[in-house]
Amino acid sequence: MKVMISLLALTVSAGLAKADPVKDIDARAAATVSAMTPDERLQVLHGPMALPIFGSKVPEGAVPGAGFIPGVKRLGVPNMTESDASLGVAWVGGLRGDGATALPSGMALGATWNPDILRAGGATIGAEARAKGFNILLAGGSNLIREPRGGRTFEYLSEDPLLTGILVGASIDGIQSNHIVSTIKHFALNGQESGRKFDDVKISDAAARESDLLAFEIGIETGHPGSVMCSYNLVNGVKACGNDYLLNKVLKQDWGYKGWVMSDWGALDGVANALNGLDQESGDQLDRQLYFGKPLAELAAKDPKVAARVSDMATRIVRSLYAVGADANPAAKTPIDLKANAQAAERAEKEGIVLLRNVDKALPLAATAKKIVVIGGYADTGVLSGAGSSQVQGEGGPALLLSNGGAGPFAALMGEAYQRSIPLDAIRAQAKGAKVVYRNGRYITDAVEAAKTADVVIIFATQWSTEGLDLPDLSLPRGQDALIDAVASANPKTIVVLESGSPVVMPWLAKTAAVVEAWYPGIRGGQAIASVLFGETTPSGRLPVTFPASVDQLPRPKVDGSDLEPDFGGETGGTVVPVNYDIEGSDVGYRWFARTHATPLFPFGFGLSYTEFKREGLKIEVKGGVVTARASLQNIGSRPGADVAQVYLTNMAGKPTERLVGFAKVDLAPGETKEVTMTLDPRLLANWSGKDWAVSGGLYSFALGANAAELQAPVSVKIAPRHLKP
Ligand code: BGC
C-alpha cells in the first residue's frame, strides 16, 4: 500500500499524463511489425504442431504440445508455445511426460453457474501452462450444445448463450491473468463431430447472432481473449476459417475484435483464407499445403493490398501478446504444486455435481448404514475423462487406459482414460463405521447378489465420449442400463452416480433412490463425489443442458453424417454433410423444448439440494434503458447451501418465448435471505434485425424459475423500442 501511494505521488508530482494502455499497445504492435522484414512478418503467421507425430520433429525452442510459432527475437516478440485446452494443460498422450491439474469437464464447470469458479480454475490452469513454458492456452471452448450426442459436449459449458458467455469469459480472464494468451473456440457453429471438417451448417444470420455467436460475443467482451480459433466446419457453404462473414464482418467489424484469428489444426482450404479474415495457420503440417508461407509471400509481393493484410495479421498477433504481457513476462519452466492446485479442481467439481433425484432424503447417506456396496464404473480405480486433444492427466498418467481398438495415429488418443482419483477410497474415508464392499459390475448376477446384502448401494455408471466421434444415442453403453435396472430392482436403496460427458436417458430412474450427475469429475473427482454423498458438501449444481427423455425430442433425431465411417480427423473423402440449424434456429436446448411443448427428463437449470429455498419477489425495473431484475432467495432448510436465481424472459411484446436473461448464485446459511440484483443484457431482450439489435418495445414478461420448466407467475413491464449497435 505504502509503495502504491508513493508511486502515485511520484507520478502526480512529475506531472505525467496518464498513458492510454490500449492505444499504447496498438502503437507498439504497429511499430514492431513495421520494423519486421517481410520474412519475419510471415514467420509469425504459421507454425507446426509441436509433437513428434506425422513424421514431424518438435522444433527447437518449442515445448511439446499442440503448436509452435517462432517469434522475432531481435524485436522482443516471444516464441508462441501452444498447449490445449480448456480443462487443463493437455496430456498429449504422455509425449511430454509430465502431468497437470485436470479440472472437471466443461459440463461440470457449466453446472456450477458460478463465474468465480471458472475464473479460479482458469487462473490455476493458466499458471500451470505458464510454468510448463507455454504462453498460449487453446482454451475457451464455447460452442453451444445443439447436439447433446456431440463428442465434445464434455468440453463445452452449456446450451445457453448468456451462461456460456459469462462463464467462458471468466475462465479466459483467469487464464490470461498469468500473462499468457487464451483462445476462445471453435468459431463458430461447430456443434458436432461427425464429418466435422465437411459439415455445412445452414443457419440464418439472425438465428446465428442470437445463439452461438452471442455466446462468443459475450465471452469476448468479458474475457478479452487474445485469439479466436476458427472451426473446421462450413457455415452457409463457406469454411469457417475462410469465412468473410464470420471473421471480417461479424468478429472484426461488428464486434471490433482486435486480437488474431488462428485456424483449427488442419482447417485451411487455401491462401485466400487470409483475405477472408484468418490471421494464422496453426498445425501447418496438417494442411494440404503450407498456405501462409510461400503462396502468401508471393501474393503479398505482387499486391500491396495483400501486403497490408499481412502486416495487419502480424500486428494483431503481436498486439495480443503485448496485451497480456507475454513479452515482458516470458513463460518459463518453474515447479508446480499439483497438490495445491488440485483444490481448484475439487472445489469446481463440488459445485458442479448435480443432484437429480433424492427420494425420501436417501442422500446424504446416514451414518446408520452398516454395509455399503459400491458397484461398477471402475470406482475402485479412478474417474473417467473425455478424450481427444483436451484430455488432461496428472503425474503418472491415467490410472487405467482402455483401448477402443483400431490402428493409425489417432488410436492411442482414443482410449477411455481414468484419472487418478479413486471414488471407492474416498467413500471408505467418509463411511466410518460401515463395511464398504466393491463389485465391478461385470456380471449382473454377482452385482445383484451383493446389492441384496447392502443397506445402501452406490452404483457408478460411465458414458465415455471423445473429440472426433459423436454418440449414437443417449444410453449408457456396455449394458449398464440393464445392470442398474437389475440392481435397483434388488435393492431400492440404490444411488446412481453418473460419470457422463453429456446427458443420458435413464430408463431405470423410477426404481432408484437417488441420482447424482458427477460428469467427468476431474483429478479430485472421487473426493468431491464422496463429499456430496455423505453431506459434507450440499449439492448446488444446476443442469447447464437439457436432459431429453428420448432422442426423438431433439431437432435432429439422428446426428447428420453419423452414417459415415467414423473418422477422428473428420475426413469424409470430400463428401459435404448438410446440417440444418434453421430447424431450431436460435431456439437451442430448453428453448426448443419450450417451443415444441416437450417434457424433458430433466430441464435446463434443474438441480436439487439438501436444503430448501424460497424464491420470491421478482421485480423488474426499467431506468434510462437499463433493465434490472431483483429477487429474494431464502434458505428455509436446516443446512447451509447455495441457490441460483434464474430469470427467464417469457413474452416479448405479445410473442411467447423463453430466454435466460439473468442468473446469480448465492450462498445462504439456514434461515438467511439475500436480495439479488441482475442487470439484464439488452441483446437478450432484442432480436437481430439484419443490421442491429432491435428491441421491439411493448409489454415484456419475466419469470423467476427454479429451472427452465418450473417458472413462477410472470411479472410484466413496458419496454420502449430501441436499436442497439451490433
Ligand atoms: C481441435 C482443437 C485443438 C487443436 C490442437 C484440433 O483438432 O479441434 O480444439 O485446440 O486440435 O490440438
XYZ file of C-alpha atoms and ligand atoms in Angstrom:
738
model
C 0.000 0.000 0.000
C 2.762 2.357 1.032
C 4.636 1.657 -2.184
C 1.497 2.324 -4.201
C 0.920 5.671 -2.529
C 4.465 6.847 -3.035
C 4.426 5.715 -6.660
C 1.208 7.632 -7.163
C 2.712 10.720 -5.545
C 5.700 10.415 -7.813
C 3.512 10.194 -10.912
C 1.424 13.179 -9.860
C 4.401 15.292 -8.845
C 6.207 14.510 -12.077
C 3.048 15.764 -13.819
C 2.976 12.734 -16.162
C -0.038 12.391 -18.437
C -1.757 9.022 -17.983
C -0.906 6.767 -20.921
C -3.811 5.054 -22.665
C -2.832 1.391 -22.385
C -4.968 0.350 -25.371
C -3.549 2.982 -27.706
C -0.149 2.204 -26.318
C -0.261 -1.488 -27.283
C -1.752 -0.633 -30.683
C 1.090 1.762 -31.363
C 3.772 -0.575 -30.005
C 2.486 -3.514 -32.046
C 2.316 -1.415 -35.209
C 5.872 -0.136 -34.629
C 7.204 -3.646 -34.047
C 5.587 -5.041 -37.176
C 6.807 -2.178 -39.339
C 10.330 -2.920 -38.097
C 9.993 -6.549 -39.257
C 11.389 -7.785 -42.551
C 8.829 -9.376 -44.930
C 10.150 -12.805 -43.896
C 9.768 -12.036 -40.212
C 6.198 -10.922 -40.791
C 5.399 -14.225 -42.452
C 7.225 -16.174 -39.778
C 4.680 -15.267 -37.100
C 1.759 -16.281 -39.324
C 2.195 -20.042 -39.225
C 3.765 -22.875 -37.313
C 3.632 -26.636 -36.933
C 2.120 -28.945 -34.401
C 4.906 -29.392 -31.843
C 4.663 -33.125 -31.383
C 6.777 -35.964 -32.725
C 3.942 -37.352 -34.863
C 3.117 -37.456 -38.579
C 6.857 -37.625 -39.264
C 7.458 -34.235 -37.597
C 10.063 -33.287 -35.026
C 9.474 -30.951 -32.115
C 11.013 -27.664 -33.336
C 13.850 -26.043 -31.415
C 12.558 -23.683 -28.768
C 9.198 -25.444 -28.621
C 7.590 -27.199 -25.681
C 5.976 -30.449 -26.816
C 2.329 -29.548 -27.209
C -0.255 -28.505 -29.761
C 1.761 -25.882 -31.606
C 4.753 -23.638 -32.021
C 5.216 -20.393 -33.934
C 8.629 -18.765 -33.838
C 8.697 -15.179 -32.637
C 11.129 -12.474 -33.694
C 13.800 -12.404 -31.050
C 15.596 -9.268 -32.185
C 12.369 -7.297 -31.777
C 11.371 -8.896 -28.491
C 8.451 -10.890 -29.946
C 8.412 -14.150 -27.986
C 8.066 -17.595 -29.497
C 4.478 -18.741 -29.355
C 4.212 -22.006 -27.473
C 0.746 -23.517 -27.541
C -0.961 -26.137 -25.430
C -4.515 -27.415 -25.296
C -7.026 -26.722 -23.657
C -9.980 -25.619 -21.528
C -9.751 -28.242 -18.781
C -6.036 -28.042 -18.020
C -2.676 -28.458 -19.745
C -3.226 -31.368 -22.111
C -1.539 -34.718 -21.610
C -0.792 -35.223 -25.348
C -0.729 -38.968 -24.934
C 2.107 -38.687 -22.403
C 4.558 -37.387 -25.003
C 5.794 -34.618 -22.701
C 5.985 -36.973 -19.739
C 4.531 -34.581 -17.155
C 1.134 -34.350 -15.543
C -1.148 -31.396 -14.873
C -4.233 -30.476 -12.894
C -7.351 -31.864 -14.555
C -10.373 -29.702 -13.916
C -13.743 -31.410 -14.151
C -15.310 -31.340 -17.610
C -16.890 -28.293 -19.205
C -20.347 -29.608 -18.330
C -19.397 -29.745 -14.628
C -17.961 -26.229 -14.849
C -21.111 -25.073 -16.615
C -23.227 -26.701 -13.904
C -21.607 -24.510 -11.247
C -23.333 -21.425 -12.734
C -20.542 -19.634 -10.893
C -18.090 -17.366 -12.761
C -15.797 -17.259 -9.693
C -15.202 -20.996 -10.026
C -14.378 -20.598 -13.709
C -12.035 -17.685 -13.034
C -10.211 -19.612 -10.275
C -9.984 -22.721 -12.475
C -8.694 -20.621 -15.372
C -6.106 -18.917 -13.154
C -4.881 -22.334 -11.985
C -4.554 -23.998 -15.375
C -3.111 -20.812 -16.864
C -0.439 -20.745 -14.151
C 0.416 -24.368 -14.941
C 0.618 -23.672 -18.664
C 2.997 -20.817 -17.950
C 5.077 -22.923 -15.559
C 5.457 -25.542 -18.290
C 6.707 -22.885 -20.711
C 3.506 -22.288 -22.700
C 2.311 -18.780 -23.436
C -0.850 -19.714 -25.335
C -3.580 -21.938 -23.908
C -6.028 -23.213 -26.513
C -8.912 -22.903 -24.090
C -12.257 -21.145 -24.124
C -14.461 -23.893 -25.611
C -17.738 -22.047 -26.166
C -19.826 -23.934 -28.687
C -23.447 -24.200 -27.625
C -24.796 -27.675 -27.043
C -27.107 -28.001 -30.006
C -26.404 -31.715 -30.155
C -26.213 -33.484 -26.779
C -24.717 -36.527 -28.517
C -21.818 -34.385 -29.706
C -18.464 -35.947 -28.903
C -17.157 -32.680 -27.465
C -20.182 -31.779 -25.349
C -17.979 -32.534 -22.331
C -15.574 -29.743 -23.337
C -18.274 -27.100 -23.631
C -20.203 -25.212 -20.995
C -23.894 -25.039 -21.799
C -26.726 -24.749 -24.293
C -27.380 -21.094 -23.420
C -25.535 -18.064 -24.835
C -25.648 -15.969 -21.653
C -24.478 -18.750 -19.331
C -21.760 -19.861 -21.745
C -20.580 -16.328 -22.490
C -20.303 -15.250 -18.851
C -18.620 -18.456 -17.723
C -16.148 -18.691 -20.585
C -15.274 -15.014 -20.167
C -14.400 -15.644 -16.517
C -12.264 -18.650 -17.416
C -10.368 -16.720 -20.097
C -9.843 -13.825 -17.701
C -8.378 -16.250 -15.149
C -6.078 -17.864 -17.697
C -4.815 -14.544 -19.056
C -4.115 -13.216 -15.545
C -0.921 -15.286 -15.952
C 0.445 -13.158 -18.815
C -0.463 -15.811 -21.338
C -2.976 -15.739 -24.179
C -6.180 -17.745 -24.129
C -8.210 -18.542 -27.192
C -11.962 -18.755 -27.446
C -13.036 -21.587 -29.762
C -14.344 -23.056 -32.117
C -15.719 -20.130 -34.073
C -18.393 -20.968 -34.996
C -21.385 -23.300 -35.077
C -19.158 -26.350 -34.662
C -21.869 -28.346 -32.964
C -20.993 -31.929 -33.863
C -18.078 -34.192 -34.676
C -19.494 -36.483 -37.358
C -17.798 -35.352 -40.573
C -16.542 -32.339 -38.675
C -14.384 -30.917 -41.459
C -17.167 -31.178 -44.014
C -20.291 -30.289 -42.087
C -22.037 -27.455 -43.845
C -24.147 -25.670 -41.285
C -27.113 -23.838 -42.688
C -28.360 -21.052 -40.438
C -29.865 -17.601 -40.881
C -27.918 -14.544 -39.806
C -30.489 -13.687 -37.127
C -30.561 -17.185 -35.630
C -26.750 -17.340 -35.536
C -26.380 -13.895 -33.935
C -28.980 -14.684 -31.261
C -27.455 -18.013 -30.258
C -23.951 -19.363 -30.867
C -22.467 -16.047 -31.966
C -23.923 -14.286 -28.932
C -22.132 -16.744 -26.634
C -18.845 -15.810 -28.325
C -19.681 -12.111 -28.297
C -20.334 -12.100 -24.546
C -17.300 -14.318 -23.901
C -15.043 -11.980 -25.869
C -16.401 -8.871 -24.141
C -15.944 -10.305 -20.671
C -12.752 -12.315 -21.152
C -10.834 -10.378 -23.840
C -9.167 -13.465 -25.303
C -6.029 -12.705 -27.298
C -7.074 -15.099 -30.030
C -10.152 -16.665 -31.588
C -9.815 -20.156 -33.050
C -11.999 -20.677 -36.097
C -13.612 -24.056 -36.579
C -13.428 -26.932 -39.074
C -16.977 -26.821 -40.400
C -18.507 -24.769 -43.160
C -21.117 -22.136 -42.409
C -23.624 -21.499 -45.168
C -21.351 -23.129 -47.723
C -18.079 -21.442 -46.691
C -15.305 -22.873 -44.470
C -15.391 -21.137 -41.087
C -11.634 -20.418 -41.290
C -12.085 -18.639 -44.609
C -15.443 -17.124 -43.890
C -15.577 -13.407 -44.660
C -18.961 -13.064 -42.968
C -17.883 -14.678 -39.682
C -14.338 -13.338 -39.461
C -14.327 -9.963 -41.177
C -17.919 -8.866 -40.838
C -19.145 -10.248 -37.509
C -15.965 -10.609 -35.470
C -13.691 -7.836 -36.647
C -16.095 -5.247 -37.990
C -19.248 -5.559 -35.912
C -17.601 -6.608 -32.648
C -14.416 -4.591 -33.178
C -12.195 -7.552 -32.239
C -8.532 -6.551 -32.219
C -6.862 -9.896 -31.471
C -5.959 -12.569 -34.011
C -7.829 -15.454 -35.573
C -5.908 -18.733 -35.563
C -7.088 -21.723 -37.535
C -8.067 -25.010 -36.007
C -5.465 -27.646 -36.801
C -5.718 -28.607 -40.454
C -8.707 -26.349 -41.145
C -7.391 -24.205 -44.007
C -8.586 -24.637 -47.542
C -6.414 -22.080 -49.306
C -4.290 -18.956 -49.142
C -7.442 -16.902 -49.725
C -8.371 -17.658 -46.120
C -6.035 -14.771 -45.219
C -8.106 -12.316 -47.201
C -11.263 -13.615 -45.603
C -10.089 -12.825 -42.087
C -7.825 -15.665 -40.940
C -4.586 -14.391 -39.359
C -2.588 -17.504 -38.518
C -2.202 -21.043 -39.869
C -1.909 -23.476 -36.945
C -0.546 -27.018 -37.043
C 0.615 -26.223 -40.555
C 1.868 -29.712 -41.418
C -1.755 -30.883 -41.207
C -2.928 -28.679 -44.080
C -2.659 -29.929 -47.650
C -0.054 -27.271 -48.233
C 1.671 -24.568 -46.186
C -0.581 -21.760 -47.376
C 0.694 -18.918 -45.178
C 4.302 -19.487 -46.320
C 5.386 -19.183 -49.939
C 1.909 -18.816 -51.503
C 1.058 -15.886 -49.240
C 4.523 -14.323 -49.727
C 4.087 -14.458 -53.492
C 0.676 -12.820 -53.344
C 1.951 -10.113 -50.978
C 4.905 -9.347 -53.262
C 2.508 -8.754 -56.152
C -0.349 -6.983 -54.446
C 0.059 -4.133 -51.914
C -3.393 -4.912 -50.531
C -2.237 -8.412 -49.591
C 0.991 -6.968 -48.169
C -1.060 -4.617 -45.996
C -3.168 -7.560 -44.904
C -0.027 -9.493 -43.939
C 1.038 -6.560 -41.747
C -2.413 -6.473 -40.174
C -2.238 -10.222 -39.468
C 1.146 -9.858 -37.764
C 0.076 -6.734 -35.876
C -2.958 -8.485 -34.422
C -0.766 -11.321 -33.141
C 1.875 -9.054 -31.621
C -0.813 -6.813 -30.119
C -2.399 -9.691 -28.226
C 0.984 -10.836 -26.910
C 1.563 -7.292 -25.631
C -1.985 -7.033 -24.246
C -1.405 -9.926 -21.830
C 2.221 -9.008 -21.204
C 3.622 -12.213 -22.713
C 6.669 -10.293 -23.966
C 7.552 -8.600 -20.680
C 6.781 -11.686 -18.571
C 8.064 -14.621 -20.601
C 6.710 -18.031 -19.686
C 9.421 -20.288 -18.313
C 9.615 -23.669 -16.667
C 9.079 -23.468 -12.906
C 7.937 -26.039 -10.334
C 4.203 -26.644 -9.947
C 2.433 -27.560 -6.722
C -0.079 -30.009 -8.187
C -1.437 -30.863 -4.766
C -2.367 -27.274 -4.011
C -3.748 -26.733 -7.498
C -5.956 -29.816 -7.205
C -8.061 -27.853 -4.733
C -9.381 -25.659 -7.560
C -10.474 -28.821 -9.379
C -12.115 -30.249 -6.257
C -13.963 -27.027 -5.488
C -15.229 -26.838 -9.066
C -16.482 -30.415 -9.015
C -18.174 -29.978 -5.640
C -20.140 -27.073 -7.106
C -20.716 -28.777 -10.447
C -22.245 -32.030 -9.201
C -25.994 -32.025 -9.836
C -28.364 -33.923 -7.569
C -31.087 -35.134 -9.935
C -33.205 -37.323 -7.690
C -33.416 -37.877 -3.967
C -36.377 -39.948 -2.790
C -37.152 -39.689 0.921
C -33.854 -37.954 1.565
C -31.844 -41.026 0.632
C -28.926 -38.610 0.457
C -26.884 -37.536 2.263
C -26.029 -41.013 3.458
C -26.860 -41.578 7.073
C -24.189 -42.768 9.470
C -26.529 -45.690 10.269
C -25.668 -47.624 7.082
C -23.656 -50.629 8.209
C -22.984 -52.130 4.803
C -22.439 -50.163 1.617
C -21.969 -51.962 -1.681
C -20.224 -49.942 -4.395
C -20.650 -51.256 -7.926
C -19.128 -50.585 -11.325
C -17.667 -47.643 -13.213
C -14.077 -48.594 -12.245
C -14.834 -46.798 -8.967
C -12.030 -48.824 -7.390
C -9.538 -47.397 -9.884
C -10.207 -43.824 -10.984
C -12.606 -41.381 -12.567
C -13.481 -41.122 -16.245
C -12.195 -38.358 -18.514
C -13.165 -37.271 -22.019
C -10.743 -37.994 -24.833
C -9.140 -36.044 -27.636
C -6.888 -33.020 -27.709
C -8.311 -31.614 -24.454
C -7.504 -34.598 -22.286
C -5.535 -33.907 -19.117
C -3.825 -36.424 -16.862
C -1.993 -35.992 -13.579
C 1.517 -37.216 -12.801
C 1.950 -40.817 -13.849
C -0.752 -40.609 -16.498
C -4.054 -42.402 -16.403
C -4.832 -44.937 -13.704
C -6.420 -47.057 -16.415
C -6.469 -46.744 -20.189
C -8.973 -48.930 -22.013
C -8.246 -49.280 -25.671
C -11.024 -48.854 -28.178
C -9.055 -50.841 -30.676
C -8.168 -49.522 -34.077
C -4.876 -48.694 -35.712
C -3.422 -45.474 -37.096
C -2.097 -42.325 -35.458
C -5.242 -41.424 -33.552
C -5.888 -44.843 -31.978
C -3.673 -44.025 -28.976
C -5.572 -40.806 -28.317
C -8.900 -42.577 -28.477
C -8.617 -44.602 -25.285
C -11.056 -44.443 -22.422
C -8.832 -42.983 -19.717
C -9.474 -42.911 -15.983
C -7.772 -40.236 -13.895
C -6.083 -40.966 -10.580
C -8.770 -40.237 -8.030
C -10.439 -43.297 -6.519
C -14.091 -42.909 -5.523
C -14.059 -46.156 -3.526
C -11.220 -44.921 -1.306
C -12.940 -41.576 -0.797
C -16.203 -43.351 0.111
C -14.359 -45.557 2.585
C -12.744 -42.489 4.142
C -16.178 -40.932 4.661
C -18.119 -44.065 5.624
C -16.576 -44.510 9.026
C -18.038 -47.485 10.831
C -19.593 -49.047 7.709
C -18.353 -52.022 5.766
C -17.760 -50.969 2.164
C -17.661 -53.734 -0.438
C -16.865 -53.341 -4.152
C -18.169 -55.291 -7.152
C -17.001 -54.402 -10.643
C -20.455 -54.967 -12.146
C -19.204 -57.118 -14.989
C -21.758 -59.799 -14.171
C -25.266 -58.729 -13.308
C -25.950 -61.760 -11.114
C -22.899 -61.056 -8.984
C -23.793 -57.361 -8.583
C -27.403 -58.224 -7.714
C -26.360 -60.779 -5.081
C -24.077 -58.220 -3.426
C -26.739 -55.489 -3.655
C -29.238 -57.684 -1.789
C -26.963 -57.760 1.240
C -26.448 -53.981 1.412
C -28.075 -51.220 3.448
C -27.166 -48.887 0.603
C -25.894 -49.488 -2.934
C -23.854 -46.878 -4.784
C -23.606 -47.760 -8.447
C -21.226 -45.847 -10.713
C -22.125 -45.605 -14.395
C -19.913 -44.193 -17.124
C -20.561 -42.750 -20.562
C -17.306 -42.112 -22.381
C -17.035 -39.620 -25.205
C -14.307 -38.157 -27.330
C -13.437 -35.437 -29.763
C -13.855 -36.759 -33.281
C -16.872 -39.012 -32.661
C -20.462 -38.378 -31.739
C -22.514 -40.730 -29.617
C -25.167 -42.744 -31.430
C -27.732 -42.164 -28.694
C -28.033 -41.132 -25.055
C -27.913 -44.571 -23.455
C -25.269 -45.873 -21.095
C -23.027 -48.250 -23.041
C -21.950 -51.826 -22.281
C -25.190 -52.992 -20.683
C -25.039 -50.552 -17.780
C -28.720 -49.652 -18.106
C -29.610 -53.317 -17.568
C -27.165 -53.557 -14.670
C -28.648 -50.523 -12.891
C -32.167 -51.789 -13.501
C -31.379 -55.183 -12.001
C -29.500 -53.769 -9.016
C -32.167 -51.145 -8.247
C -34.853 -53.851 -8.547
C -32.952 -55.942 -6.000
C -32.348 -53.059 -3.594
C -34.477 -49.895 -3.705
C -31.828 -48.049 -1.696
C -29.766 -47.690 -4.874
C -27.915 -44.469 -5.533
C -26.665 -43.936 -9.078
C -23.572 -41.814 -9.669
C -23.198 -40.839 -13.320
C -19.834 -40.006 -14.817
C -21.046 -38.843 -18.190
C -19.806 -36.348 -20.718
C -23.280 -35.329 -21.721
C -26.949 -36.023 -20.972
C -28.102 -39.620 -20.682
C -31.544 -41.193 -20.614
C -32.486 -43.161 -17.511
C -34.937 -45.978 -18.180
C -34.346 -47.223 -14.610
C -34.929 -43.862 -12.928
C -38.156 -44.688 -11.063
C -36.528 -47.670 -9.364
C -33.679 -45.695 -7.799
C -33.436 -43.817 -4.521
C -31.115 -41.090 -5.777
C -29.212 -39.990 -8.862
C -26.103 -37.819 -8.822
C -24.685 -36.389 -12.056
C -20.937 -36.062 -11.445
C -19.915 -35.570 -15.137
C -16.209 -36.213 -15.810
C -15.235 -35.112 -12.331
C -11.535 -34.232 -12.649
C -8.471 -35.038 -10.612
C -10.216 -34.808 -7.213
C -13.453 -36.244 -8.535
C -13.619 -39.206 -6.164
C -13.237 -36.965 -3.123
C -15.819 -34.462 -4.413
C -18.362 -37.213 -5.127
C -17.908 -38.759 -1.673
C -18.168 -35.339 -0.061
C -21.582 -34.838 -1.688
C -22.799 -38.385 -0.978
C -22.030 -38.035 2.729
C -23.337 -34.493 3.108
C -20.076 -32.690 3.801
C -20.951 -30.704 0.661
C -24.517 -29.632 -0.089
C -25.003 -30.051 -3.826
C -25.625 -26.801 -5.667
C -25.066 -27.671 -9.342
C -27.795 -26.876 -11.868
C -28.009 -28.535 -15.271
C -26.381 -26.405 -17.989
C -28.070 -28.570 -20.599
C -31.482 -30.194 -21.034
C -31.631 -33.939 -20.411
C -34.064 -35.208 -23.078
C -36.450 -38.051 -22.328
C -35.540 -39.525 -25.717
C -33.641 -38.582 -28.873
C -36.991 -38.166 -30.658
C -37.427 -34.897 -28.778
C -34.311 -33.391 -30.379
C -34.372 -31.212 -33.502
C -32.409 -33.981 -35.227
C -33.393 -37.458 -34.022
C -30.292 -38.730 -35.880
C -26.952 -36.899 -35.989
C -26.276 -35.757 -39.562
C -23.362 -37.633 -41.060
C -23.451 -40.326 -38.397
C -23.792 -42.940 -41.133
C -20.321 -42.040 -42.435
C -17.338 -44.129 -41.423
C -16.260 -42.590 -38.091
C -13.049 -40.638 -38.543
C -11.297 -38.718 -35.785
C -9.708 -36.374 -38.303
C -13.127 -35.571 -39.736
C -12.240 -36.610 -43.279
C -15.240 -37.657 -45.297
C -13.426 -38.077 -48.561
C -14.800 -34.687 -49.517
C -18.473 -35.508 -49.003
C -20.177 -32.420 -47.644
C -22.621 -33.138 -44.812
C -25.515 -30.662 -44.714
C -26.539 -29.779 -41.155
C -29.662 -27.674 -40.924
C -29.590 -25.435 -37.835
C -32.526 -23.464 -39.167
C -34.739 -26.256 -37.806
C -34.336 -24.901 -34.297
C -32.735 -21.565 -35.241
C -31.844 -19.731 -32.045
C -34.211 -21.961 -30.048
C -31.407 -24.145 -28.756
C -31.865 -26.624 -25.899
C -34.565 -25.592 -23.415
C -35.929 -23.083 -25.920
C -36.562 -25.911 -28.377
C -38.323 -27.871 -25.642
C -40.466 -24.815 -24.804
C -41.291 -24.299 -28.470
C -42.260 -27.933 -29.057
C -44.004 -28.293 -25.665
C -41.933 -31.389 -24.982
C -41.286 -32.558 -21.439
C -37.643 -33.429 -20.901
C -36.321 -35.976 -18.430
C -34.672 -33.103 -16.524
C -34.904 -29.485 -17.619
C -32.130 -26.934 -18.074
C -31.376 -25.245 -14.749
C -32.589 -28.211 -12.692
C -30.804 -29.367 -9.545
C -31.818 -30.457 -6.054
C -30.190 -29.619 -2.750
C -30.076 -30.998 0.789
C -31.740 -27.808 1.940
C -34.762 -25.921 0.573
C -35.104 -22.477 -0.901
C -37.861 -19.947 -1.199
C -37.568 -17.715 -4.250
C -39.826 -14.714 -4.497
C -40.431 -11.054 -5.122
C -39.252 -10.700 -8.703
C -39.138 -7.020 -9.586
C -38.189 -5.675 -12.980
C -37.090 -2.069 -13.152
C -36.528 -0.049 -16.305
C -34.436 3.092 -15.855
C -32.888 5.005 -18.692
C -32.967 1.943 -20.932
C -31.297 -0.274 -18.323
C -33.410 -3.230 -17.243
C -32.704 -4.661 -13.805
C -34.167 -7.771 -12.194
C -34.313 -8.185 -8.437
C -35.408 -11.203 -6.468
C -35.094 -12.571 -2.996
C -33.742 -16.010 -2.163
C -34.126 -17.605 1.222
C -32.720 -20.806 2.680
C -35.697 -22.291 4.500
C -33.993 -25.576 5.347
C -31.588 -26.528 8.078
C -28.296 -26.800 6.183
C -26.139 -24.175 4.540
C -26.417 -24.305 0.764
C -26.242 -22.308 -2.445
C -29.088 -21.438 -4.768
C -29.134 -19.990 -8.256
C -31.553 -17.201 -9.101
C -32.711 -17.801 -12.675
C -34.718 -15.137 -14.500
C -36.373 -16.024 -17.797
C -37.983 -13.778 -20.367
C -41.298 -15.430 -21.219
C -43.013 -12.954 -23.501
C -41.678 -10.261 -25.826
C -44.343 -7.778 -26.835
C -47.033 -10.411 -27.266
C -44.738 -13.164 -28.549
C -44.210 -16.095 -26.193
C -40.555 -17.018 -25.816
C -38.184 -18.452 -23.270
C -34.746 -16.958 -22.680
C -32.478 -16.997 -19.683
C -31.815 -13.290 -19.141
C -30.198 -13.242 -15.705
C -28.681 -15.581 -13.147
C -26.808 -15.311 -9.881
C -25.529 -17.941 -7.490
C -25.619 -17.155 -3.787
C -24.526 -18.949 -0.616
C -27.173 -18.988 2.061
C -26.944 -20.024 5.713
C -30.055 -21.684 7.181
C -32.757 -19.032 7.554
C -30.760 -16.447 5.622
C -32.346 -14.281 2.912
C -30.443 -12.468 0.195
C -31.643 -9.954 -2.328
C -30.000 -10.481 -5.742
C -29.769 -7.868 -8.465
C -29.146 -8.719 -12.103
C -28.616 -6.180 -14.856
C -30.113 -7.663 -17.997
C -28.133 -7.655 -21.211
C -30.311 -5.658 -23.664
C -29.379 -8.044 -26.502
C -31.366 -10.736 -24.737
C -34.451 -8.519 -24.955
C -33.889 -7.928 -28.663
C -33.890 -9.741 -31.967
C -31.301 -9.374 -34.690
C -32.818 -7.120 -37.363
C -30.287 -7.826 -40.087
C -28.103 -4.879 -39.158
C -28.528 -4.302 -35.424
C -30.264 -5.483 -32.258
C -33.893 -4.374 -32.295
C -35.893 -4.185 -29.087
C -39.394 -4.169 -30.480
C -40.936 -2.437 -27.468
C -44.174 -3.272 -25.666
C -45.071 -5.429 -22.728
C -42.311 -7.841 -21.695
C -42.898 -10.634 -19.181
C -40.281 -12.176 -16.922
C -40.455 -15.090 -14.519
C -38.309 -16.385 -11.729
C -37.625 -20.070 -12.210
C -36.362 -22.990 -10.199
C -35.356 -24.156 -13.688
C -36.489 -23.619 -17.284
C -39.585 -25.778 -16.810
C -40.690 -24.547 -13.402
C -41.466 -20.877 -13.671
C -43.359 -18.676 -11.241
C -46.129 -16.267 -12.271
C -44.682 -13.722 -14.692
C -44.127 -10.047 -13.974
C -44.705 -7.662 -16.900
C -43.161 -4.284 -17.655
C -43.290 -1.888 -20.560
C -40.098 -1.597 -22.504
C -39.507 1.147 -25.052
C -38.448 0.232 -28.578
C -34.776 0.844 -29.378
C -31.966 -0.206 -31.628
C -28.549 -1.244 -30.369
C -25.334 -1.343 -32.313
C -24.015 -4.810 -33.048
C -9.074 -29.344 -32.028
C -8.738 -28.077 -31.260
C -7.367 -28.167 -30.678
C -6.377 -28.454 -31.799
C -4.939 -28.548 -31.316
C -7.990 -29.710 -33.013
O -8.201 -30.962 -33.553
O -10.300 -29.184 -32.702
O -9.687 -27.873 -30.230
O -7.055 -26.998 -29.989
O -6.721 -29.665 -32.414
O -4.710 -29.699 -30.624
